[in-house]
Amino acid sequence: MKGTTGFFFDELCFWHSAGMHALVMPVGGWVQPPAAAGFAESPESKRRLKCLMDVSGLSRQLTLRTAEPASESDLLRVHPEAYLQRFKALSDAGGGALAETAPIGPGTYEIAKLSAGLAIAAVDSVMKGEVRNAYSLSRPPGHHCLADQAMGFCFLANIPIAIEAAKAKHGLGRVAIIDWDVHHGNGTQSIYEQRGDVLTISMHQENCFPPGYSGVEDRGVGNGLGFNINLPLPAGSGHEAYLQAMRDIVLPALERFAPELIVVACGYDANGVDPLARMLLHSDSFRAMTALLKEAAERHCDGRLVMVHEGGYAEAYVPFCGLAVLEEMADIRTAVEDPMLPLLQLQQPARLYSEFLKGYVENLAMRLA
Ligand code: ZN
């Protein structure tokens, strides 16, 4: 039905610049300056998703909105003032390394506030029933950011900022965050690990990024015990392993928790051609995972589902995965066909490795039961 899915974006989010890099390596020394953008976390993957939505006609059938930047009080619910001041000062001074893996440029502070503001508005519109579900094309991303430390291209914790704003405004109770970005959602975990009202589940490639954070044994702390679930999957996991983990672990956890809102840290870097990870998903995997969560949202919380964009560095391929997610959310199928899908469906784990992965996920499910 037209307009029941909200899509929150702003061109300014594409103007965040981290300076000159080749992939993740700052230029200089033995690293040759690239001909074009160069930095892995470039605006292109996101802008091309929006462009594909436009040319396919999908945009016209969604509720398209921008948003106000997150306010200082929105930020202060999650981040200490000293961190925000340090971030703003470096941004005002023209940029630099806010942390080793978090380079920023001039004005990144304001753009990051807008990125968080889009997530706030997406959650708010779903809570108010203006739209059934919503997608926030937030950039810069947020899921690695700790309360007091930037990390992994992330400077503000977009999802916690949006959830805490909705808790303050709407009295929102239990929220489930499913993070299927291929990297561990360490920031979200650290912000919520002592809380029982927010269930955090991170599906990610084992020993990928950030090093030393993820572990199946991290189940939450104190009141949060049992409300943090890590699913570290071996490199080379594909469509079947992810769907098995969704069915056997994620959906039962949602069943037990009965959330009032489901938020997805929606990264696309588990796709089979991403340069920063080694998983084998394709657009149909993201479509199928979205369908499962949409069903869960309908069962538990009147369909309230919000996707917040995280990573995904294959500029040419992310748009097809993102379009699949948005088509599924909106119950609309455009004429777009994913040109890479047949190839990526063939490039799934070989039989012996598939069997290993099946046993691996069964074992994870047992350990987490
Ligand atoms: Zn990622």
CSV table of C-alpha atoms and ligand atoms in Angstrom, one decimal:
chain,number,residue,atom,x,y,z
A,1,MET,CA,0.0,0.0,0.0
A,2,LYS,CA,1.4,3.4,-1.0
A,3,GLY,CA,3.0,5.5,1.7
A,4,THR,CA,3.0,3.0,4.5
A,5,THR,CA,6.7,2.7,4.5
A,6,GLY,CA,8.7,5.8,5.5
A,7,PHE,CA,12.1,6.5,4.0
A,8,PHE,CA,14.2,9.1,5.8
A,9,PHE,CA,17.3,10.5,4.0
A,10,ASP,CA,19.1,13.8,3.4
A,11,GLU,CA,21.7,14.7,0.7
A,12,LEU,CA,23.8,16.3,3.4
A,13,CYS,CA,24.6,12.9,4.8
A,14,PHE,CA,26.4,12.0,1.6
A,15,TRP,CA,28.7,15.0,2.1
A,16,HIS,CA,30.5,13.7,5.1
A,17,SER,CA,34.1,13.2,4.0
A,18,ALA,CA,36.8,11.4,5.9
A,19,GLY,CA,39.8,12.7,3.9
A,20,MET,CA,41.9,10.8,1.4
A,21,HIS,CA,42.2,7.1,1.8
A,22,ALA,CA,42.7,4.0,-0.3
A,23,LEU,CA,40.0,1.5,1.1
A,24,VAL,CA,40.8,2.1,4.8
A,25,MET,CA,44.4,3.2,4.5
A,26,PRO,CA,45.2,6.9,4.8
A,27,VAL,CA,47.3,7.9,1.8
A,28,GLY,CA,51.0,8.6,2.4
A,29,GLY,CA,54.1,6.4,2.8
A,30,TRP,CA,53.5,3.3,0.6
A,31,VAL,CA,49.8,4.0,0.1
A,32,GLN,CA,49.3,5.7,-3.3
A,33,PRO,CA,46.5,8.4,-3.4
A,34,PRO,CA,43.5,7.0,-5.3
A,35,ALA,CA,42.1,8.4,-8.5
A,36,ALA,CA,38.6,8.9,-7.0
A,37,ALA,CA,36.9,8.7,-3.6
A,38,GLY,CA,39.0,5.9,-2.3
A,39,PHE,CA,37.7,5.6,1.3
A,40,ALA,CA,35.7,2.4,1.9
A,41,GLU,CA,33.0,4.3,3.8
A,42,SER,CA,32.1,6.4,0.7
A,43,PRO,CA,28.7,8.0,0.0
A,44,GLU,CA,28.4,6.1,-3.2
A,45,SER,CA,26.8,2.9,-1.9
A,46,LYS,CA,24.1,5.0,-0.2
A,47,ARG,CA,23.5,7.5,-2.9
A,48,ARG,CA,23.3,4.7,-5.5
A,49,LEU,CA,20.6,3.0,-3.4
A,50,LYS,CA,18.5,6.1,-3.3
A,51,CYS,CA,19.1,6.5,-7.1
A,52,LEU,CA,18.0,3.0,-7.8
A,53,MET,CA,14.9,3.6,-5.7
A,54,ASP,CA,14.1,6.7,-7.8
A,55,VAL,CA,14.6,5.2,-11.2
A,56,SER,CA,12.7,2.0,-10.3
A,57,GLY,CA,9.7,4.0,-9.2
A,58,LEU,CA,9.9,2.7,-5.6
A,59,SER,CA,10.6,6.1,-4.1
A,60,ARG,CA,7.3,7.5,-5.4
A,61,GLN,CA,5.4,4.8,-3.5
A,62,LEU,CA,7.1,5.5,-0.2
A,63,THR,CA,6.7,8.4,2.3
A,64,LEU,CA,9.9,10.3,1.7
A,65,ARG,CA,11.1,12.6,4.4
A,66,THR,CA,14.1,14.4,5.8
A,67,ALA,CA,14.5,15.3,9.5
A,68,GLU,CA,15.9,17.8,12.0
A,69,PRO,CA,19.3,17.0,13.4
A,70,ALA,CA,19.4,15.3,16.7
A,71,SER,CA,19.3,17.9,19.5
A,72,GLU,CA,22.0,18.2,22.2
A,73,SER,CA,19.6,16.7,24.7
A,74,ASP,CA,19.0,13.7,22.4
A,75,LEU,CA,22.7,13.1,22.2
A,76,LEU,CA,23.3,13.6,25.9
A,77,ARG,CA,20.9,10.6,26.7
A,78,VAL,CA,23.6,8.4,25.2
A,79,HIS,CA,26.9,10.3,25.0
A,80,PRO,CA,28.8,12.2,27.7
A,81,GLU,CA,29.3,15.9,27.1
A,82,ALA,CA,33.1,15.7,27.1
A,83,TYR,CA,33.0,13.3,24.2
A,84,LEU,CA,30.6,15.5,22.2
A,85,GLN,CA,32.8,18.6,22.9
A,86,ARG,CA,35.9,16.7,21.7
A,87,PHE,CA,34.1,15.6,18.5
A,88,LYS,CA,32.7,19.0,17.7
A,89,ALA,CA,36.1,20.7,18.3
A,90,LEU,CA,37.9,18.4,15.9
A,91,SER,CA,35.1,18.8,13.3
A,92,ASP,CA,35.1,22.6,13.7
A,93,ALA,CA,38.9,22.6,13.2
A,94,GLY,CA,38.6,20.9,9.8
A,95,GLY,CA,38.7,17.2,10.8
A,96,GLY,CA,41.3,14.6,11.6
A,97,ALA,CA,41.4,11.2,13.4
A,98,LEU,CA,38.7,11.3,16.1
A,99,ALA,CA,39.9,7.7,16.7
A,100,GLU,CA,42.2,5.4,14.8
A,101,THR,CA,39.4,3.9,12.7
A,102,ALA,CA,37.2,7.0,12.8
A,103,PRO,CA,38.6,9.8,10.6
A,104,ILE,CA,36.4,12.9,10.1
A,105,GLY,CA,36.3,15.9,7.9
A,106,PRO,CA,35.1,19.5,8.3
A,107,GLY,CA,31.5,19.6,9.5
A,108,THR,CA,31.2,15.9,10.3
A,109,TYR,CA,29.7,16.8,13.7
A,110,GLU,CA,26.7,18.5,12.2
A,111,ILE,CA,26.3,15.8,9.5
A,112,ALA,CA,26.5,13.0,12.2
A,113,LYS,CA,23.8,14.9,14.2
A,114,LEU,CA,21.6,14.8,11.1
A,115,SER,CA,22.3,11.1,10.5
A,116,ALA,CA,21.1,10.4,14.1
A,117,GLY,CA,18.2,12.8,13.5
A,118,LEU,CA,17.0,10.7,10.6
A,119,ALA,CA,17.0,7.6,12.8
A,120,ILE,CA,15.1,9.5,15.5
A,121,ALA,CA,12.5,10.7,13.0
A,122,ALA,CA,12.1,7.1,11.5
A,123,VAL,CA,11.4,5.6,14.9
A,124,ASP,CA,9.1,8.6,15.9
A,125,SER,CA,7.0,8.3,12.7
A,126,VAL,CA,6.5,4.5,13.4
A,127,MET,CA,5.7,5.1,17.0
A,128,LYS,CA,3.1,7.8,16.1
A,129,GLY,CA,1.6,5.4,13.5
A,130,GLU,CA,2.3,7.9,10.6
A,131,VAL,CA,3.9,5.0,8.7
A,132,ARG,CA,3.8,1.3,9.4
A,133,ASN,CA,7.5,0.8,9.1
A,134,ALA,CA,10.5,3.0,8.2
A,135,TYR,CA,14.0,3.1,6.8
A,136,SER,CA,16.6,5.6,7.8
A,137,LEU,CA,19.5,6.1,5.3
A,138,SER,CA,21.7,7.3,8.1
A,139,ARG,CA,25.3,8.2,7.2
A,140,PRO,CA,27.7,8.3,9.0
A,141,PRO,CA,26.7,4.9,10.5
A,142,GLY,CA,26.5,4.2,14.3
A,143,HIS,CA,26.8,0.7,15.6
A,144,HIS,CA,30.5,0.7,16.5
A,145,CYS,CA,30.4,3.9,18.4
A,146,LEU,CA,30.7,3.6,22.2
A,147,ALA,CA,29.2,6.2,24.5
A,148,ASP,CA,32.6,8.0,24.8
A,149,GLN,CA,34.6,6.8,21.9
A,150,ALA,CA,34.2,6.8,18.1
A,151,MET,CA,35.2,3.7,16.2
A,152,GLY,CA,34.9,2.0,12.8
A,153,PHE,CA,33.5,5.0,10.8
A,154,CYS,CA,30.9,5.6,13.6
A,155,PHE,CA,30.8,8.8,15.7
A,156,LEU,CA,27.3,8.8,17.2
A,157,ALA,CA,25.3,5.8,18.3
A,158,ASN,CA,22.3,6.5,15.9
A,159,ILE,CA,20.1,3.6,17.1
A,160,PRO,CA,20.5,4.1,20.8
A,161,ILE,CA,19.9,7.8,20.4
A,162,ALA,CA,16.7,7.1,18.4
A,163,ILE,CA,15.5,4.5,20.9
A,164,GLU,CA,16.2,6.7,24.0
A,165,ALA,CA,14.4,9.7,22.3
A,166,ALA,CA,11.3,7.4,21.7
A,167,LYS,CA,11.5,6.2,25.3
A,168,ALA,CA,11.5,9.8,26.6
A,169,LYS,CA,8.8,11.0,24.3
A,170,HIS,CA,6.5,7.9,23.9
A,171,GLY,CA,7.2,5.9,27.0
A,172,LEU,CA,8.4,3.1,24.7
A,173,GLY,CA,9.2,-0.1,26.7
A,174,ARG,CA,10.9,-3.2,25.3
A,175,VAL,CA,12.9,-2.8,22.1
A,176,ALA,CA,14.8,-5.5,20.2
A,177,ILE,CA,17.8,-4.5,18.0
A,178,ILE,CA,18.9,-7.0,15.4
A,179,ASP,CA,22.3,-6.1,13.9
A,180,TRP,CA,23.0,-8.0,10.7
A,181,ASP,CA,25.9,-5.8,9.7
A,182,VAL,CA,28.8,-8.2,9.1
A,183,HIS,CA,30.8,-6.5,11.8
A,184,HIS,CA,30.1,-6.9,15.5
A,185,GLY,CA,27.6,-4.3,16.9
A,186,ASN,CA,30.0,-3.6,19.8
A,187,GLY,CA,28.8,-0.1,20.4
A,188,THR,CA,25.2,-1.0,20.8
A,189,GLN,CA,26.2,-3.9,23.0
A,190,SER,CA,28.3,-1.8,25.3
A,191,ILE,CA,25.6,0.9,25.6
A,192,TYR,CA,22.8,-1.6,26.5
A,193,GLU,CA,24.7,-4.5,28.1
A,194,GLN,CA,23.4,-3.6,31.6
A,195,ARG,CA,19.8,-3.1,30.5
A,196,GLY,CA,17.0,-5.6,30.4
A,197,ASP,CA,14.6,-3.4,28.4
A,198,VAL,CA,16.6,-3.5,25.2
A,199,LEU,CA,17.5,-6.9,23.6
A,200,THR,CA,20.6,-6.7,21.4
A,201,ILE,CA,21.4,-9.4,18.9
A,202,SER,CA,24.4,-9.1,16.7
A,203,MET,CA,25.0,-11.6,13.8
A,204,HIS,CA,28.5,-11.0,12.4
A,205,GLN,CA,31.6,-12.6,11.0
A,206,GLU,CA,33.8,-14.0,13.7
A,207,ASN,CA,37.1,-12.3,14.3
A,208,CYS,CA,36.4,-9.6,11.8
A,209,PHE,CA,35.9,-6.1,13.3
A,210,PRO,CA,36.5,-4.8,15.9
A,211,PRO,CA,39.0,-7.2,17.2
A,212,GLY,CA,38.6,-8.5,20.8
A,213,TYR,CA,34.9,-7.5,21.2
A,214,SER,CA,32.6,-10.3,20.2
A,215,GLY,CA,32.0,-13.5,22.1
A,216,VAL,CA,29.1,-15.9,22.4
A,217,GLU,CA,29.7,-15.8,26.2
A,218,ASP,CA,28.9,-12.1,26.2
A,219,ARG,CA,25.3,-12.4,27.4
A,220,GLY,CA,24.8,-9.1,29.2
A,221,VAL,CA,25.7,-7.8,32.6
A,222,GLY,CA,23.6,-7.4,35.8
A,223,ASN,CA,20.0,-6.5,34.9
A,224,GLY,CA,21.0,-7.0,31.3
A,225,LEU,CA,22.0,-10.6,31.7
A,226,GLY,CA,20.4,-12.7,29.0
A,227,PHE,CA,19.5,-9.6,26.9
A,228,ASN,CA,22.6,-9.5,24.7
A,229,ILE,CA,23.1,-12.3,22.1
A,230,ASN,CA,26.1,-12.6,19.9
A,231,LEU,CA,26.1,-14.9,16.9
A,232,PRO,CA,29.6,-14.9,15.5
A,233,LEU,CA,29.5,-16.9,12.2
A,234,PRO,CA,32.6,-18.3,10.5
A,235,ALA,CA,33.9,-16.5,7.4
A,236,GLY,CA,32.3,-18.0,4.3
A,237,SER,CA,28.8,-18.3,5.8
A,238,GLY,CA,26.1,-17.9,3.2
A,239,HIS,CA,22.4,-17.6,2.7
A,240,GLU,CA,21.5,-20.9,4.4
A,241,ALA,CA,23.5,-20.3,7.6
A,242,TYR,CA,22.1,-16.8,8.1
A,243,LEU,CA,18.5,-18.0,7.6
A,244,GLN,CA,19.1,-20.9,9.9
A,245,ALA,CA,20.4,-18.5,12.6
A,246,MET,CA,17.4,-16.3,12.1
A,247,ARG,CA,14.9,-19.1,12.4
A,248,ASP,CA,16.6,-21.1,15.2
A,249,ILE,CA,18.0,-18.3,17.4
A,250,VAL,CA,16.8,-14.8,16.5
A,251,LEU,CA,13.1,-15.5,16.0
A,252,PRO,CA,12.8,-17.6,19.2
A,253,ALA,CA,14.6,-14.8,21.2
A,254,LEU,CA,12.1,-12.3,19.8
A,255,GLU,CA,9.3,-14.7,20.8
A,256,ARG,CA,10.5,-14.8,24.4
A,257,PHE,CA,11.2,-11.1,24.6
A,258,ALA,CA,8.0,-9.8,22.9
A,259,PRO,CA,9.3,-6.4,21.8
A,260,GLU,CA,7.2,-3.3,21.3
A,261,LEU,CA,9.5,-2.2,18.5
A,262,ILE,CA,12.1,-4.0,16.3
A,263,VAL,CA,15.0,-2.0,15.0
A,264,VAL,CA,17.5,-3.4,12.6
A,265,ALA,CA,21.2,-2.2,12.3
A,266,CYS,CA,20.9,-2.8,8.6
A,267,GLY,CA,24.4,-3.2,7.1
A,268,TYR,CA,24.9,-4.9,3.8
A,269,ASP,CA,28.6,-5.9,4.2
A,270,ALA,CA,27.7,-9.6,4.6
A,271,ASN,CA,27.1,-9.7,0.8
A,272,GLY,CA,29.3,-11.9,-1.3
A,273,VAL,CA,31.3,-9.1,-3.0
A,274,ASP,CA,32.0,-6.8,0.0
A,275,PRO,CA,35.7,-5.7,0.2
A,276,LEU,CA,35.7,-5.6,4.1
A,277,ALA,CA,34.4,-9.0,5.0
A,278,ARG,CA,34.1,-12.6,3.7
A,279,MET,CA,30.5,-13.7,3.8
A,280,LEU,CA,28.3,-14.8,0.9
A,281,LEU,CA,24.9,-13.2,1.1
A,282,HIS,CA,22.9,-11.7,-1.8
A,283,SER,CA,19.8,-9.6,-2.3
A,284,ASP,CA,17.5,-12.5,-1.7
A,285,SER,CA,19.1,-13.2,1.6
A,286,PHE,CA,18.4,-9.6,2.8
A,287,ARG,CA,14.9,-9.9,1.3
A,288,ALA,CA,14.2,-13.2,3.2
A,289,MET,CA,15.6,-11.9,6.5
A,290,THR,CA,13.5,-8.7,6.2
A,291,ALA,CA,10.4,-10.9,5.6
A,292,LEU,CA,11.1,-12.9,8.7
A,293,LEU,CA,11.5,-9.8,10.9
A,294,LYS,CA,8.5,-8.1,9.3
A,295,GLU,CA,6.4,-11.2,10.3
A,296,ALA,CA,7.8,-11.0,13.8
A,297,ALA,CA,7.0,-7.3,14.0
A,298,GLU,CA,3.5,-8.0,12.9
A,299,ARG,CA,3.1,-10.7,15.5
A,300,HIS,CA,4.5,-8.8,18.4
A,301,CYS,CA,4.2,-5.0,17.8
A,302,ASP,CA,1.7,-4.1,15.2
A,303,GLY,CA,4.3,-4.2,12.5
A,304,ARG,CA,6.6,-1.6,14.1
A,305,LEU,CA,9.9,-2.2,12.3
A,306,VAL,CA,12.7,0.4,11.7
A,307,MET,CA,15.8,-0.2,9.6
A,308,VAL,CA,18.8,2.0,10.2
A,309,HIS,CA,21.5,1.9,7.5
A,310,GLU,CA,24.9,0.8,8.7
A,311,GLY,CA,27.9,-0.6,6.6
A,312,GLY,CA,28.2,-2.0,3.1
A,313,TYR,CA,31.1,-1.1,0.9
A,314,ALA,CA,30.5,-2.7,-2.4
A,315,GLU,CA,29.3,0.4,-4.1
A,316,ALA,CA,27.8,-1.3,-7.1
A,317,TYR,CA,26.0,-4.1,-5.2
A,318,VAL,CA,24.7,-2.5,-2.0
A,319,PRO,CA,21.8,-0.8,-3.9
A,320,PHE,CA,20.3,-4.1,-5.0
A,321,CYS,CA,20.4,-5.5,-1.5
A,322,GLY,CA,18.9,-2.3,-0.1
A,323,LEU,CA,16.2,-2.2,-2.7
A,324,ALA,CA,15.2,-5.8,-1.8
A,325,VAL,CA,14.9,-4.8,1.9
A,326,LEU,CA,12.7,-1.8,1.0
A,327,GLU,CA,10.6,-3.7,-1.5
A,328,GLU,CA,9.9,-6.3,1.2
A,329,MET,CA,9.1,-3.6,3.8
A,330,ALA,CA,6.7,-1.9,1.5
A,331,ASP,CA,5.2,-5.0,-0.1
A,332,ILE,CA,6.0,-3.7,-3.5
A,333,ARG,CA,8.0,-5.5,-6.2
A,334,THR,CA,9.5,-3.2,-8.8
A,335,ALA,CA,10.8,-4.4,-12.2
A,336,VAL,CA,14.4,-4.3,-11.0
A,337,GLU,CA,16.2,-7.6,-11.2
A,338,ASP,CA,19.5,-8.1,-9.3
A,339,PRO,CA,22.0,-8.7,-12.1
A,340,MET,CA,24.5,-10.4,-9.6
A,341,LEU,CA,21.9,-12.7,-8.0
A,342,PRO,CA,22.4,-15.8,-10.3
A,343,LEU,CA,26.2,-15.7,-9.8
A,344,LEU,CA,26.0,-15.2,-6.1
A,345,GLN,CA,23.4,-17.9,-5.7
A,346,LEU,CA,26.0,-20.3,-7.3
A,347,GLN,CA,28.8,-19.0,-5.1
A,348,GLN,CA,27.5,-20.5,-1.8
A,349,PRO,CA,29.5,-22.8,0.5
A,350,ALA,CA,30.4,-26.2,-0.9
A,351,ARG,CA,28.5,-29.2,0.5
A,352,LEU,CA,31.0,-30.2,3.2
A,353,TYR,CA,31.3,-26.7,4.5
A,354,SER,CA,27.5,-26.2,4.4
A,355,GLU,CA,27.3,-29.3,6.7
A,356,PHE,CA,29.9,-27.8,9.0
A,357,LEU,CA,28.0,-24.5,9.1
A,358,LYS,CA,24.7,-26.3,9.8
A,359,GLY,CA,26.2,-28.0,12.8
A,360,TYR,CA,27.9,-24.8,13.9
A,361,VAL,CA,24.6,-22.9,14.0
A,362,GLU,CA,22.9,-25.8,15.8
A,363,ASN,CA,25.6,-25.7,18.4
A,364,LEU,CA,25.3,-21.9,18.8
A,365,ALA,CA,21.5,-22.4,19.2
A,366,MET,CA,22.1,-25.0,21.9
A,367,ARG,CA,24.7,-22.8,23.8
A,368,LEU,CA,22.3,-19.8,23.7
A,369,ALA,CA,19.1,-21.7,24.6
B,1,ZN,ZN,30.0,-3.3,8.9
